[in-house]
Short mmCIF file of C-alpha atoms and ligand atoms in Angstrom, two decimals:
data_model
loop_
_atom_site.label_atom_id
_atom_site.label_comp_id
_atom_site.label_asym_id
_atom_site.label_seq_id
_atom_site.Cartn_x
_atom_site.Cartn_y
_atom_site.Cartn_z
CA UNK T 1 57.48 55.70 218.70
CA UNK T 2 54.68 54.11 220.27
CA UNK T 3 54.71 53.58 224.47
CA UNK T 4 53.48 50.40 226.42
CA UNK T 5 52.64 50.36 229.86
CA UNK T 6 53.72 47.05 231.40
CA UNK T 7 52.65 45.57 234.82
CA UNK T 8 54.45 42.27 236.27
CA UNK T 9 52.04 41.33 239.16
CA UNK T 10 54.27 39.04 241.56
CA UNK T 11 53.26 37.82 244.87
CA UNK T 12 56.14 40.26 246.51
CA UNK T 13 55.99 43.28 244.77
CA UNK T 14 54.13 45.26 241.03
CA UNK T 15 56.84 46.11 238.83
CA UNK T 16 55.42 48.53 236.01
CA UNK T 17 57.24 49.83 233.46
CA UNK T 18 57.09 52.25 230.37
CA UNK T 19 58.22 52.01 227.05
CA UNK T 20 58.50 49.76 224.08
CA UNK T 21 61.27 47.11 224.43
CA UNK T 22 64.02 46.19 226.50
CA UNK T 23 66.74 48.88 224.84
CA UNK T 24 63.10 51.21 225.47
CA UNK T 25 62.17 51.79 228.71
CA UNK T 26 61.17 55.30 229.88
CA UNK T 27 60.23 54.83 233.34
CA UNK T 28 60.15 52.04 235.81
CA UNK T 29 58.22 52.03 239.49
CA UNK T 30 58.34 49.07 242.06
CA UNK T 31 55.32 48.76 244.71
CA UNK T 32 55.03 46.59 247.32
CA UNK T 33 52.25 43.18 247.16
CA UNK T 34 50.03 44.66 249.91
CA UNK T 35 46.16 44.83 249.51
CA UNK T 36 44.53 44.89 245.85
CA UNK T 37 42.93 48.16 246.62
CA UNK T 38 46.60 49.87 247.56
CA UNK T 39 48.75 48.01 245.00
CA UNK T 40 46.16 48.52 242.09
CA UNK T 41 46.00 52.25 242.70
CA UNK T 42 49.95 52.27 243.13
CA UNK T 43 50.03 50.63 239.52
CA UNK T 44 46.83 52.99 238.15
CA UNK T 45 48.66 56.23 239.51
CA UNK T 46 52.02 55.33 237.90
CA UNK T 47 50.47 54.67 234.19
CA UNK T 48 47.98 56.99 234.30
CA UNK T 49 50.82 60.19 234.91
CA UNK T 50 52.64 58.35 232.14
CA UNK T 51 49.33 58.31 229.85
CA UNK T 52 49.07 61.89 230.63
CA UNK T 53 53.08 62.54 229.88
CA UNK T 54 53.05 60.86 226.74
CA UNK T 55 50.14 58.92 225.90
CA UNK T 56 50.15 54.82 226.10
CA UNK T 57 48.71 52.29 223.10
CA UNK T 58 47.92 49.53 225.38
CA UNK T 59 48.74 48.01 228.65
CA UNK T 60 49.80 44.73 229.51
CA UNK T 61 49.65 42.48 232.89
CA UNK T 62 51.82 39.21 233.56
CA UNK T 63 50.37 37.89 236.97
CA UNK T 64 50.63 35.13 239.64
CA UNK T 65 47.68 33.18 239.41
CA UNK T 66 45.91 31.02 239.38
CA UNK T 67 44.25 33.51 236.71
CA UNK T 68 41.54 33.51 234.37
CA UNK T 69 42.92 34.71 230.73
CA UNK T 70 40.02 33.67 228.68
CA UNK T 71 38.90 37.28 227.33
CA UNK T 72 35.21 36.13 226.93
CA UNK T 73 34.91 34.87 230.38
CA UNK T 74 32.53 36.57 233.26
CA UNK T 75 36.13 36.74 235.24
CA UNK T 76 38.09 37.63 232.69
CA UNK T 77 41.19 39.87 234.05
CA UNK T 78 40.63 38.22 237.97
CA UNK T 79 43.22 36.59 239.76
CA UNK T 80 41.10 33.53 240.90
CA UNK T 81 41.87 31.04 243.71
CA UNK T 82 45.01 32.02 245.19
CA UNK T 83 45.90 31.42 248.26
CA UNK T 84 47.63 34.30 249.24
CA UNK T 85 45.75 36.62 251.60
CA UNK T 86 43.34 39.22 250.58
CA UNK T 87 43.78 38.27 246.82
CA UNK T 88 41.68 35.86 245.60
CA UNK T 89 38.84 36.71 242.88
CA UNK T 90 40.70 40.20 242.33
CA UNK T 91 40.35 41.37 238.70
CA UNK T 92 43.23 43.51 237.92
CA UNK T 93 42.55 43.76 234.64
CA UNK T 94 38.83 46.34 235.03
CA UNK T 95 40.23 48.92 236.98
CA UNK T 96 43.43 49.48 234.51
CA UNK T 97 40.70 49.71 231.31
CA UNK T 98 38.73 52.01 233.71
CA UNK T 99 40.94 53.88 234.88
CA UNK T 100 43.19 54.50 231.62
CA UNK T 101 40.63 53.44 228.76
CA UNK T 102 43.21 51.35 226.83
CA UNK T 103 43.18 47.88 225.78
CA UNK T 104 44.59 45.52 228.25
CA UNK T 105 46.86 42.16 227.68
CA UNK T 106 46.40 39.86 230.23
CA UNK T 107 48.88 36.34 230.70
CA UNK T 108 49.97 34.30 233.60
CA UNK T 109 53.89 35.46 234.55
CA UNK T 110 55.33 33.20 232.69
CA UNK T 111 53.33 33.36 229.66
CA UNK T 112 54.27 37.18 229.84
CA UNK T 113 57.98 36.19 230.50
CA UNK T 114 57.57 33.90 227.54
CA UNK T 115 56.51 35.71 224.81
CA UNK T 116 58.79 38.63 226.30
CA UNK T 117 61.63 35.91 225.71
CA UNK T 118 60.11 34.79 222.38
CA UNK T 119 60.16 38.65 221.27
CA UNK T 120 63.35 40.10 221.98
CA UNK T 121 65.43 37.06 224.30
CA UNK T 122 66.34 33.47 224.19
CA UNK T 123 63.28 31.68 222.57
CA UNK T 124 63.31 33.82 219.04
CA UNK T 125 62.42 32.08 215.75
CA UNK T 126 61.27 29.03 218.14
CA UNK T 127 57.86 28.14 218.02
CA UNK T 128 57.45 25.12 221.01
CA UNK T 129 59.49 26.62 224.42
CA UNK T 130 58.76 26.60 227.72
CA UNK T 131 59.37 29.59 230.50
CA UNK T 132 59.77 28.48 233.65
CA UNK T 133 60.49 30.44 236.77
CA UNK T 134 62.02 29.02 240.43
CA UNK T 135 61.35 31.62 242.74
CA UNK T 136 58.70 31.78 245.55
CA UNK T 137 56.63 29.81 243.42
CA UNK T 138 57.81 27.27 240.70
CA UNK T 139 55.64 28.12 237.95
CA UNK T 140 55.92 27.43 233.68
CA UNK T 141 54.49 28.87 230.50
CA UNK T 142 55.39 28.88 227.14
CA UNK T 143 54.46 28.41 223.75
CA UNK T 144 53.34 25.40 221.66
CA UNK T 145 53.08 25.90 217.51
CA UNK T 146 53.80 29.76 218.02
CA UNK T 147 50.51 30.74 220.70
CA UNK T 148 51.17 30.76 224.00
CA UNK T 149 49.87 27.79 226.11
CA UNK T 150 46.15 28.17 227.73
CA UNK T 151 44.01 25.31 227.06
CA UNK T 152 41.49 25.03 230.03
CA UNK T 153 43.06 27.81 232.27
CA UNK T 154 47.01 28.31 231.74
CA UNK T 155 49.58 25.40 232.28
CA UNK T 156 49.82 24.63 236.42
CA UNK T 157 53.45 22.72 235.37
CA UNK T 158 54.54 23.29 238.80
CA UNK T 159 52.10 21.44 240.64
CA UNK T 160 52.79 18.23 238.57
CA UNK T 161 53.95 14.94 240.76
CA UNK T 162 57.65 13.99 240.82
CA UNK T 163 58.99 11.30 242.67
CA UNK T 164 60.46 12.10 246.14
CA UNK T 165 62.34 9.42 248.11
CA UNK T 166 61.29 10.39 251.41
CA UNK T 167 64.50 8.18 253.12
CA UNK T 168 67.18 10.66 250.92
CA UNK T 169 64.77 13.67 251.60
CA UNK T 170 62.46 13.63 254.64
CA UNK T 171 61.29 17.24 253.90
CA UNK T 172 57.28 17.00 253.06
CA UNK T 173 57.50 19.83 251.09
CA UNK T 174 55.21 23.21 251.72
CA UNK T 175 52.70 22.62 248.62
CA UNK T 176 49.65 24.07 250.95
CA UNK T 177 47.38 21.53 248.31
CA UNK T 178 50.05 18.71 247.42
CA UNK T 179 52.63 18.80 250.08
CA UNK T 180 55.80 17.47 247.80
CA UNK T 181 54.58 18.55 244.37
CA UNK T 182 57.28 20.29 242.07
CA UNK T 183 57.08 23.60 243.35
CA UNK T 184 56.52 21.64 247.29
CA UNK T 185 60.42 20.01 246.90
CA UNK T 186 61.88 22.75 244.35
CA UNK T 187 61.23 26.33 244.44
CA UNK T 188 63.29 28.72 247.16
CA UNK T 189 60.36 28.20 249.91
CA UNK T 190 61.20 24.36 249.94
CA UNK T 191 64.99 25.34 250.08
CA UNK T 192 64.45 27.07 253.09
CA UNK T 193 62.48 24.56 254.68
CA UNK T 194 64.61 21.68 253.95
CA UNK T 195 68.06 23.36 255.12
CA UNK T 196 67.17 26.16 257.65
CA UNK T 197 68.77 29.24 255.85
CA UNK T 198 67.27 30.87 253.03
CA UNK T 199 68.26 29.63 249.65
CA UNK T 200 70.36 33.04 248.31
CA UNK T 201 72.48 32.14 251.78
CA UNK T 202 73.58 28.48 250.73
CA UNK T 203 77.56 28.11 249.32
CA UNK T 204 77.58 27.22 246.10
CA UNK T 205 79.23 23.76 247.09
CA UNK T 206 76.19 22.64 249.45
CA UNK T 207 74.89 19.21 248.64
CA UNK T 208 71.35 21.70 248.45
CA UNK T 209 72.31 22.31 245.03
CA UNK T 210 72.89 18.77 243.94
CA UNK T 211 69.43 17.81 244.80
CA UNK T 212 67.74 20.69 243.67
CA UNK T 213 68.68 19.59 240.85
CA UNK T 214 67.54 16.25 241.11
CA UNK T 215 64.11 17.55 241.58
CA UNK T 216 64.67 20.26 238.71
CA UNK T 217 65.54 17.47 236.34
CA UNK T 218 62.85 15.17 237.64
CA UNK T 219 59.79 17.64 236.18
CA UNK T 220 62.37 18.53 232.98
CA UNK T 221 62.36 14.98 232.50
CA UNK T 222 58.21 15.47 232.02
CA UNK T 223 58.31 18.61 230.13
CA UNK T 224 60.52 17.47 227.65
CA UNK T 225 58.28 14.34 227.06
CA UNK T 226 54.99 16.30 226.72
CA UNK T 227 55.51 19.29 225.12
CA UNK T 228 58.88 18.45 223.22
CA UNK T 229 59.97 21.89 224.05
CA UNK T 230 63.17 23.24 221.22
CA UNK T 231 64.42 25.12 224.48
CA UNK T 232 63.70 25.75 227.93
CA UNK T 233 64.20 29.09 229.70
CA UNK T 234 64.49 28.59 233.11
CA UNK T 235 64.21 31.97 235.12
CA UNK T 236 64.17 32.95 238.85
CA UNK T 237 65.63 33.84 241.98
CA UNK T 238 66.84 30.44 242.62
CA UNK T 239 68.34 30.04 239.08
CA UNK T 240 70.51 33.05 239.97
CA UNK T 241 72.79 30.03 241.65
CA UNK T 242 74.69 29.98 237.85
CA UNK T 243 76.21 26.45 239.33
CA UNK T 244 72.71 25.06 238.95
CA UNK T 245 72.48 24.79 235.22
CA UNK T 246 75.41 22.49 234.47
CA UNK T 247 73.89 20.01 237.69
CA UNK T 248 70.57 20.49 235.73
CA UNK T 249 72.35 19.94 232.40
CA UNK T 250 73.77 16.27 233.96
CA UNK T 251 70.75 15.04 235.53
CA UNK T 252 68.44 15.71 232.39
CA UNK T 253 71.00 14.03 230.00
CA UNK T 254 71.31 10.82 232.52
CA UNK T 255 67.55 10.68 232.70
CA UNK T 256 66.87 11.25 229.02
CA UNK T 257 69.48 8.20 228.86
CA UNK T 258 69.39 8.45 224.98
CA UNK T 259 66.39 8.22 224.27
CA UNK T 260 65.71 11.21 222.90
CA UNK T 261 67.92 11.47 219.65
CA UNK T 262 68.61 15.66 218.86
CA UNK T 263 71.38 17.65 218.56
CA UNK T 264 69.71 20.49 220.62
CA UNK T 265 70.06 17.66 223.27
CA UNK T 266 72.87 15.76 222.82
CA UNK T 267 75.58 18.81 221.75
CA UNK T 268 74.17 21.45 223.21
CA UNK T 269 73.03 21.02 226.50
CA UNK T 270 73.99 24.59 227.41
CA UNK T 271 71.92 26.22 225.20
CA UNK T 272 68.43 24.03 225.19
CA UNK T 273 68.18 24.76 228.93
CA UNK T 274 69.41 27.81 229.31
CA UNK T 275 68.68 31.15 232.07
CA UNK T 276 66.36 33.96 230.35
CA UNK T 277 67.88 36.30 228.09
CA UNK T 278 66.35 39.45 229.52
CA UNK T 279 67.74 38.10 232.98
CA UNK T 280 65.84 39.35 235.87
CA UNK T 281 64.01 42.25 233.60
CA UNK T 282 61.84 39.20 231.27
CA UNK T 283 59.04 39.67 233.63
CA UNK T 284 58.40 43.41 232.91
CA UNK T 285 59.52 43.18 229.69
CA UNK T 286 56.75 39.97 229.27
CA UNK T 287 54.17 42.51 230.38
CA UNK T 288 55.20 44.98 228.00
CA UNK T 289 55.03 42.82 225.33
CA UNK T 290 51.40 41.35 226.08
CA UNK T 291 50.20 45.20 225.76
CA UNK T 292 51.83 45.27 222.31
CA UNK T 293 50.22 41.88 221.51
CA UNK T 294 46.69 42.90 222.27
CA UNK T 295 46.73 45.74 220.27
CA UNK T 296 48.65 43.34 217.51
CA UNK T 297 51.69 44.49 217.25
P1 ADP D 301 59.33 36.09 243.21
O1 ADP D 301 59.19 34.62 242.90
O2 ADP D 301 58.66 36.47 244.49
O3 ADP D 301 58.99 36.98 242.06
P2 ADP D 301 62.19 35.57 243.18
O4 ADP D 301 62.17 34.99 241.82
O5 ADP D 301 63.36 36.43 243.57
O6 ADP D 301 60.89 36.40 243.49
O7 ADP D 301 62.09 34.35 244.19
C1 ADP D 301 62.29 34.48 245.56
C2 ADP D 301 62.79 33.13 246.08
O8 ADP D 301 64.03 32.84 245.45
C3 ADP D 301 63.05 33.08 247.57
O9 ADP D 301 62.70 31.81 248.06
C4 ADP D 301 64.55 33.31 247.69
O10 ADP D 301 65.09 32.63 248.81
C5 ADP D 301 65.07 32.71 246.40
N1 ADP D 301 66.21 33.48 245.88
C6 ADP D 301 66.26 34.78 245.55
N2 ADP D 301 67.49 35.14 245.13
C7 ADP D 301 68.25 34.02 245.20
C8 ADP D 301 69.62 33.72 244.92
N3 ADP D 301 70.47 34.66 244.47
N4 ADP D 301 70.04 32.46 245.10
C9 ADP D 301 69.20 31.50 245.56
N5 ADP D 301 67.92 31.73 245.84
C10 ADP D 301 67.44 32.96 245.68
ZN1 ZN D 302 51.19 21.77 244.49
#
């Protein structure tokens, strides 16, 4: 049986992996975000005693980004213009080929998380989905006609503009370039902000939730008219807050307001936006299942 190495680059901590699928796995390490240099050679040391145990086919990486996928670009494999300290214009993906001297997959987190969904979770046999994931960032992949979304970079969906009534909601939002974009009003940073307590610390029956909602539902609303997704995955720490999806469920269908005439839609709500089938593993398992992809399997 063949062995994967899998690397899902978040802006908290690496979480590699080993194995071929999510009934596969034959080793698992968690480092720290730190610097590149230490994290990289965290992730390196890991694979590279795994290589040596059993050897690897290919490797994949699911990063935050911005990132730069296109494989014939000058900085193909970098992280590019992030904001967060010490790692922007990092490639990730040279040292792992140099290192190891395997083929590398490199995706955005939620393309990874996608087509980790697509394989083995809730978006298989679909060919149009979208991934998205409320965490520390609000971010969204997917696929459109069975290939996962790039286009100029990768898809920014959480930086799109929804509207914010500033009288109901006075918080600005903590976009560092758009103050109250999507991920500015909606992902667990803007939670915090807006009530005071972290977002895993707010009862379920907090009006929080209710507008969280809102503003999920708000950038749903968009999604659902550009891409005509046949599902959406949403995935996340925030989305751990199970009360959340029937809120979400509401607001979509009273926005919608009938306009949009399918069953997946109008009968079953529950299952067209659903949480990730490979719950809080579809990250790793994403990365794992680029590495099969570049080698084509
Ligand atoms: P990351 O995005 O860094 O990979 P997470 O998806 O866990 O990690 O996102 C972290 C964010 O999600 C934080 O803002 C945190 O407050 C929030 N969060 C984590 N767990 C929960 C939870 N159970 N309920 C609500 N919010 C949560
Ligand atoms: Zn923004």
């Amino acid at each position: 049986m063949k062995r994967y190495g899998g690397i899902e680059a978040g802006g908290t901590k690496f979480v590699c992996a080993v194995g071929s699928g999510p009934d596969n796995i034959h080793a698992e390490a968690r480092f720290p975000t730190t610097t590149p240099e230490e994290t990289i050679s965290q992730a390196i040391a890991f694979l590279r005693e795994e290589h040596r145990r059993a050897p690897l086919t290919a490797v994949g990486v699911a990063s935050f980004g911005p990132l730069d996928p296109e494989p014939g670009s000058p900085t193909f494999g970098y992280i590019t213009t992030t904001p967060k300290p010490h790692w922007g214009q990092t490639n990730l993906v040279g040292p792992l080929r140099q290192a190891l001297g395997l083929p590398v997959g490199f995706d955005t987190d939620v393309n990874g998380a996608a087509l980790g969904e697509h394989r083995w979770g809730a978006a298989q046999g679909l060919d149009t989905f979208v991934y998205l994931t409320i965490g520390t960032g609000l971010g969204g992949g997917g696929m459109v006609n069975g290939k996962l979304i790039h286009g100029l970079l990768h898809p920014e969906m959480g930086h799109m503009l929804v509207p914010h009534n500033w009288d109901a909601d006075p918080y600005p939002g903590y976009c560092p370039y758009h103050g109250d974009c999507w991920e500015g009003l909606a992902a667990g940073p803007a939670l915090e902000g807006r009530w005071k307590t972290r977002a895993e610390n707010l009862p379920p029956t907090h009006p929080a939730w209710e507008l969280e909602a809102h503003y999920l539902a708000l950038g749903l609303m968009s999604i659902i008219c550009i891409l005509s997704p046949q599902r959406i995955i949403l995935g996340g720490g925030v989305m751990e807050q199970r009360q959340l999806f029937p809120l979400v469920h509401n607001q979509v269908y009273t926005l919608l307001n009938g306009y949009i005439q399918a069953p997946q839609i109008l009968e079953n709500m529950d299952h067209y936006i659903a949480p990730p089938a490979l719950g809080s593993r579809a990250g790793v398992l994403g990365a794992i299942a680029l590495g099969m992809a570049v080698v084509g399997e």
